[in-house]
Amino acid sequence: MKLKDFNMTKDEMVATCEKYMNEQFKRFDFIAESGKDMYLFDENGDGYLDFMGGIAVNAGGHCSKRVVDAIIDQAKTLLHSSNYCYTIPQIMLAKLVCESIGMEKIQFQNSGAEANEAMIKLARKYGVDNFGPNRYKIVTARNSFHGRTLATLAATGQPDSAIQNGYAPMIPGFTYADFNDLKSFEEACDEDTIAVMVEPVQGEGGVYPATKEFLQGLRDLCDRKNMLLLFDEVQTGWGRTGSLMAYMEYNVKPDVVSMAKAMGGGMPIGAMCTSEKLMQTFGPGAHGTTFGGNPVCCAAAFAEISDIIDNKLDKNAKEVGAYFREQLKELPHVKEIRGLGLLTGVEFDMPIAFDIKHNAADKRLLMTAVRPSVIRMVPPLIASKEDCDKAVQIIKEVISDICK
């Protein structure tokens, strides 16, 4: 759809949005009409270098030909059936995912929050079925983010934040411990704990990568105490950190892993993967979904993941991401630069992150701000060093303008 198709000005379209839609945040001052590779294009055809990537979604770039062709071909054939029917895109995607990341079984969902919800349900049911009615507790990390359903909200380690305020009482069974602090996790676990759930890199929490010692320590802790290790890879999965999944980068395999975002190339899809033995916990009627594994979404995901693998976009993420973080050291007022692959956070010594985000958009560079002093950049995995140089230059100009 184009603005001109509706005989409206941009201001009229924005007014229509404000009249009918519930707005949760301040939007950028343009209408995204199209996208190609590293760029979004507004209603005037002006291009914006996209280091937001649909918030870590557009791994292969905007409107990847392979993904678009897959969507069109599948939409002409079958939009939806039900999960009582076999569908080829679903079956082939299941095979591709499991064989690529060393898992045995997959359960499709519609989003990252639902994938995490399924992972939580699996762990709790496994504990209750095998160890008794009280073995359902899960330890997660402070400053984590796992979603906005009631269960994933309770799992999110941000008590008294805007994310949780107003939704009390929280679903019981979740305890928080300090990220990258193995002792804190050990102390948080008790005889009723069935699982530990963490993000390999805390994204919304400020872009904090886990240390290998921490994740290996959690693996050992879970093995000793007969607990499950759950990795939330909704944001880190499918090439973002320099390997297909972040746990492959760390060489620490979880019992269960969730995924979404980059998986669908722009289409809504998520999944949870685990072993055949653990997936048996979900017997008939224990879990289900109407749209999870939709044929069009699965066709898009099959194309996107194939593109990531065939073109080694995970390796590009590792190389270009390391280069990007080196160049970012040139910026003024930088306190710390953190990240892995093409998931990068820059913390400043003053609360200017939201100003940088919106002022950079005015200069046609897109990014997010996750804390008052932290910007996060998750560009498509096709990003080049030249794209990074351009982004650094724009951010430098923006900071100079803000700090005049």
XYZ file of C-alpha atoms in Angstrom, residues 11-403:
393
model
C -0.439 14.339 8.359
C -3.889 12.979 7.627
C -2.599 9.403 7.762
C -0.865 10.077 11.095
C -4.062 11.678 12.460
C -6.001 8.576 11.402
C -3.490 6.404 13.256
C -3.822 8.509 16.394
C -7.621 8.386 16.195
C -7.951 4.614 15.935
C -4.768 3.013 17.272
C -3.528 2.693 20.827
C -0.018 4.134 20.732
C 2.555 2.650 23.127
C 5.579 4.729 22.155
C 6.700 7.730 20.150
C 6.970 6.816 16.477
C 9.484 8.114 13.963
C 8.294 11.044 11.844
C 7.829 9.156 8.580
C 5.691 6.444 7.027
C 7.562 3.296 6.081
C 6.230 2.435 2.622
C 8.829 -0.002 1.317
C 12.101 -1.670 2.136
C 15.046 -3.139 0.267
C 18.157 -4.759 1.721
C 19.611 -2.350 4.334
C 17.100 0.455 3.760
C 13.551 1.480 4.622
C 11.953 4.035 2.304
C 9.446 6.651 3.378
C 6.418 8.152 1.642
C 8.723 10.423 -0.385
C 11.057 7.627 -1.446
C 13.846 8.737 0.905
C 15.972 5.880 2.279
C 16.788 5.225 5.936
C 19.795 3.070 6.810
C 18.168 0.484 9.066
C 20.263 -0.515 12.057
C 17.072 -1.505 13.848
C 16.254 -4.302 11.404
C 12.618 -4.484 12.447
C 14.030 -5.047 15.964
C 16.320 -7.942 14.967
C 13.817 -9.432 12.499
C 15.016 -8.659 8.945
C 18.114 -10.857 9.040
C 18.444 -11.216 5.278
C 17.541 -7.590 4.628
C 14.243 -5.996 3.718
C 12.185 -7.822 1.095
C 14.773 -10.500 0.397
C 13.909 -11.893 -3.032
C 14.187 -15.454 -1.781
C 11.719 -14.796 1.038
C 9.310 -12.730 -1.054
C 9.217 -15.359 -3.793
C 8.559 -18.082 -1.209
C 5.682 -16.101 0.307
C 4.091 -15.410 -3.079
C 4.404 -19.000 -4.271
C 2.937 -20.399 -1.056
C 0.147 -17.798 -0.846
C -0.998 -18.853 -4.316
C -1.183 -22.467 -3.170
C -2.339 -22.623 0.467
C -2.741 -19.821 3.014
C -3.921 -21.937 5.940
C -5.285 -25.366 6.704
C -4.979 -26.566 10.300
C -2.477 -28.579 12.251
C -4.613 -31.659 11.684
C -3.185 -31.637 8.155
C 0.362 -32.294 7.015
C 1.808 -29.328 5.113
C 5.048 -29.383 3.173
C 6.448 -25.994 4.354
C 5.966 -26.975 7.989
C 7.600 -30.384 7.586
C 10.563 -29.100 5.580
C 11.137 -26.207 7.998
C 11.060 -28.579 10.968
C 13.725 -30.735 9.320
C 15.892 -27.744 8.405
C 15.762 -26.193 11.879
C 16.390 -29.359 13.867
C 19.213 -30.614 11.662
C 20.881 -27.184 11.498
C 21.052 -26.585 15.242
C 21.367 -30.111 16.617
C 17.902 -30.479 18.141
C 15.465 -33.354 17.742
C 11.953 -31.907 18.031
C 10.276 -28.569 17.310
C 6.954 -26.995 18.308
C 5.902 -24.023 16.170
C 4.400 -20.878 17.668
C 3.365 -17.422 16.407
C 5.874 -15.219 18.215
C 8.787 -15.050 20.614
C 6.566 -14.564 23.648
C 4.553 -17.656 22.712
C 7.727 -19.651 22.125
C 8.907 -18.698 25.623
C 5.463 -19.452 27.037
C 5.635 -22.927 25.503
C 9.137 -23.420 26.918
C 7.958 -22.433 30.404
C 4.941 -24.744 30.157
C 7.129 -27.635 29.023
C 9.541 -27.172 31.932
C 6.791 -26.876 34.543
C 4.872 -29.887 33.252
C 8.072 -31.920 33.050
C 8.837 -31.102 36.678
C 5.341 -31.853 37.974
C 4.961 -35.048 35.921
C 8.315 -36.487 36.958
C 9.054 -35.090 40.431
C 5.782 -34.043 42.055
C 3.360 -31.096 42.300
C 5.832 -28.603 43.801
C 8.640 -29.002 41.253
C 7.657 -26.133 38.971
C 9.869 -23.183 39.912
C 12.111 -21.433 37.379
C 15.024 -19.074 38.069
C 15.565 -16.248 35.575
C 17.943 -13.289 35.457
C 17.413 -9.784 36.722
C 17.028 -7.271 33.871
C 15.935 -10.074 31.549
C 13.089 -9.750 29.082
C 11.057 -12.786 28.025
C 7.793 -11.341 26.699
C 4.501 -9.696 27.616
C 2.128 -12.610 28.204
C 1.356 -13.141 31.886
C 3.799 -16.044 32.252
C 6.649 -14.459 30.280
C 5.984 -11.188 32.116
C 6.472 -12.975 35.431
C 9.644 -14.563 34.048
C 10.984 -11.142 33.076
C 13.351 -10.021 35.819
C 12.247 -6.403 36.001
C 10.041 -6.104 39.113
C 8.461 -2.709 39.782
C 9.113 -1.650 36.171
C 6.583 -0.248 33.708
C 6.627 -3.686 32.092
C 5.159 -5.358 35.199
C 3.344 -2.539 36.989
C -0.417 -2.985 37.123
C -0.451 -6.700 36.369
C -0.136 -8.045 39.915
C -0.278 -10.611 41.222
C 2.510 -12.088 39.144
C 2.201 -15.771 38.276
C 4.055 -17.622 41.063
C 7.055 -19.840 40.521
C 9.689 -17.391 39.289
C 12.764 -16.260 41.196
C 15.382 -13.787 39.948
C 19.160 -13.965 40.182
C 22.014 -11.762 38.959
C 23.055 -12.251 35.335
C 26.626 -13.518 34.868
C 26.758 -14.421 38.575
C 26.777 -18.196 38.975
C 26.736 -18.014 42.774
C 23.589 -15.888 42.687
C 21.858 -18.519 40.541
C 23.020 -21.358 42.766
C 21.604 -19.586 45.812
C 18.293 -18.870 44.042
C 17.695 -22.552 43.244
C 15.987 -24.759 45.819
C 14.579 -28.287 45.898
C 11.483 -27.167 43.978
C 13.399 -25.524 41.118
C 13.001 -27.371 37.830
C 14.751 -25.002 35.429
C 17.038 -22.044 34.837
C 16.050 -19.705 31.984
C 18.387 -17.060 30.514
C 19.127 -15.068 27.375
C 22.675 -15.679 26.075
C 22.766 -11.929 25.496
C 20.415 -9.668 27.426
C 19.012 -7.416 24.706
C 16.278 -5.294 26.293
C 18.293 -5.333 29.509
C 21.056 -3.232 27.956
C 22.945 -5.632 25.634
C 24.944 -7.690 28.117
C 26.520 -10.868 26.685
C 26.849 -13.828 29.014
C 30.329 -15.054 29.764
C 31.164 -18.556 28.629
C 32.064 -19.444 32.212
C 28.604 -18.364 33.366
C 26.687 -20.397 30.776
C 28.934 -23.432 31.265
C 28.443 -23.056 35.004
C 24.667 -23.034 34.546
C 24.920 -26.163 32.385
C 26.901 -27.911 35.124
C 24.522 -26.646 37.830
C 21.475 -27.953 35.996
C 23.153 -31.316 35.372
C 24.053 -31.685 39.058
C 20.608 -30.745 40.345
C 18.543 -32.534 37.684
C 17.184 -29.252 36.337
C 16.575 -28.063 32.786
C 18.607 -25.319 31.122
C 16.389 -23.068 28.994
C 17.801 -20.525 26.537
C 15.658 -17.665 25.274
C 17.115 -17.056 21.809
C 14.219 -15.033 20.442
C 16.619 -12.176 19.693
C 19.983 -13.943 19.507
C 18.965 -16.839 17.272
C 19.628 -17.385 13.557
C 22.977 -15.785 12.946
C 22.676 -12.675 15.081
C 25.619 -13.435 17.380
C 27.980 -14.964 14.833
C 26.691 -18.559 14.901
C 23.329 -19.963 13.827
C 22.310 -19.992 17.490
C 24.147 -18.233 20.289
C 24.570 -21.471 22.229
C 26.694 -22.754 19.347
C 28.925 -19.681 19.728
C 29.335 -20.515 23.430
C 29.507 -24.286 22.884
C 26.913 -24.738 25.649
C 23.817 -26.683 24.610
C 20.541 -26.036 26.446
C 17.834 -28.606 27.066
C 15.262 -26.326 25.439
C 15.671 -23.251 23.212
C 13.151 -20.699 21.966
C 13.430 -18.678 18.764
C 11.485 -16.138 16.668
C 12.346 -12.699 15.182
C 14.984 -13.425 12.464
C 13.482 -16.853 11.889
C 10.650 -15.631 9.653
C 12.323 -12.988 7.524
C 9.563 -10.543 8.482
C 6.687 -12.989 8.870
C 5.349 -13.821 12.367
C 6.665 -17.179 13.524
C 8.349 -18.632 16.584
C 9.335 -22.052 17.808
C 10.625 -24.081 20.710
C 13.134 -26.896 20.166
C 14.199 -29.669 22.494
C 14.978 -33.387 22.660
C 12.565 -36.128 21.699
C 12.431 -37.285 25.316
C 11.534 -33.877 26.719
C 8.983 -33.135 24.000
C 7.088 -36.245 25.052
C 5.999 -34.128 28.041
C 3.557 -32.450 25.657
C 1.204 -35.338 25.069
C -2.138 -35.034 23.251
C -4.015 -31.927 24.353
C -1.195 -30.593 26.524
C -0.322 -27.722 24.195
C -1.565 -26.445 20.866
C -1.918 -23.532 18.471
C -4.192 -22.587 15.582
C -1.785 -20.476 13.552
C 1.574 -21.824 14.730
C 3.294 -23.423 11.748
C 1.156 -21.537 9.219
C 2.198 -22.590 5.676
C 3.050 -19.075 4.452
C 5.067 -18.257 7.572
C 6.881 -21.585 7.365
C 7.672 -21.067 3.677
C 9.111 -17.640 4.509
C 11.124 -19.060 7.405
C 12.467 -21.908 5.274
C 13.654 -19.361 2.704
C 15.149 -17.018 5.307
C 17.027 -19.703 7.232
C 18.265 -21.263 3.986
C 19.519 -17.826 2.941
C 21.333 -17.329 6.251
C 23.003 -20.738 5.968
C 23.799 -20.665 2.248
C 25.282 -17.156 2.336
C 27.012 -17.630 5.697
C 25.337 -14.535 7.124
C 26.249 -15.677 10.633
C 29.925 -15.410 9.699
C 29.330 -11.958 8.211
C 27.655 -10.950 11.469
C 30.711 -12.020 13.422
C 33.215 -10.208 11.201
C 31.248 -7.015 10.585
C 30.004 -6.842 14.170
C 33.549 -6.915 15.532
C 34.552 -4.196 13.064
C 31.529 -2.084 14.013
C 32.342 -2.153 17.723
C 35.901 -1.033 16.997
C 34.664 1.938 14.970
C 32.150 2.897 17.648
C 35.057 3.599 19.994
C 35.506 6.853 18.065
C 32.246 8.247 19.472
C 32.372 10.861 22.235
C 30.842 10.258 25.673
C 31.065 6.456 25.356
C 31.181 4.620 28.655
C 31.121 1.048 27.339
C 30.519 -0.866 24.109
C 29.006 -4.342 24.437
C 27.784 -6.988 22.074
C 28.220 -10.160 20.094
C 27.976 -10.467 16.315
C 25.597 -7.846 14.960
C 23.930 -7.266 18.317
C 25.599 -4.149 19.694
C 24.902 -1.820 22.589
C 26.597 1.494 23.291
C 26.351 2.925 26.798
C 27.019 6.653 27.164
C 28.150 8.593 30.209
C 24.944 10.658 30.124
C 21.231 9.898 29.447
C 21.175 10.829 25.754
C 20.149 7.497 24.175
C 16.554 8.431 23.333
C 17.656 11.758 21.897
C 20.234 9.945 19.768
C 17.590 7.495 18.552
C 15.168 10.172 17.323
C 17.758 12.654 16.092
C 19.496 9.897 14.133
C 16.174 9.053 12.482
C 16.004 12.674 11.326
C 19.354 11.996 9.610
C 17.954 8.747 8.189
C 19.601 6.213 10.486
C 17.369 3.891 12.521
C 18.206 2.274 15.862
C 16.602 1.591 19.235
C 17.281 2.845 22.749
C 16.819 0.321 25.543
C 17.903 2.444 28.501
C 18.241 6.221 28.947
C 21.967 5.861 28.317
C 22.058 2.785 26.031
C 21.381 2.514 22.296
C 21.020 -0.907 20.674
C 21.741 -1.711 17.037
C 20.598 -4.923 15.348
C 20.939 -4.361 11.587
C 20.249 -6.997 8.935
C 22.994 -9.616 8.830
C 23.916 -8.466 5.316
C 25.371 -5.235 6.788
C 28.749 -4.233 5.357
C 31.673 -2.372 6.890
C 30.702 0.596 4.725
C 27.213 0.563 6.254
C 28.818 0.558 9.704
C 31.080 3.484 8.807
C 28.076 5.481 7.657
C 26.172 4.684 10.856
C 29.105 5.709 13.057
C 29.463 9.011 11.195
C 25.774 9.854 11.625
C 25.813 8.979 15.334
C 28.905 11.130 15.791
C 27.148 14.081 14.131
C 24.027 13.538 16.250
C 25.997 13.480 19.513
C 27.801 16.663 18.478
C 24.451 18.362 17.863
C 22.968 17.165 21.161
C 25.991 18.191 23.234
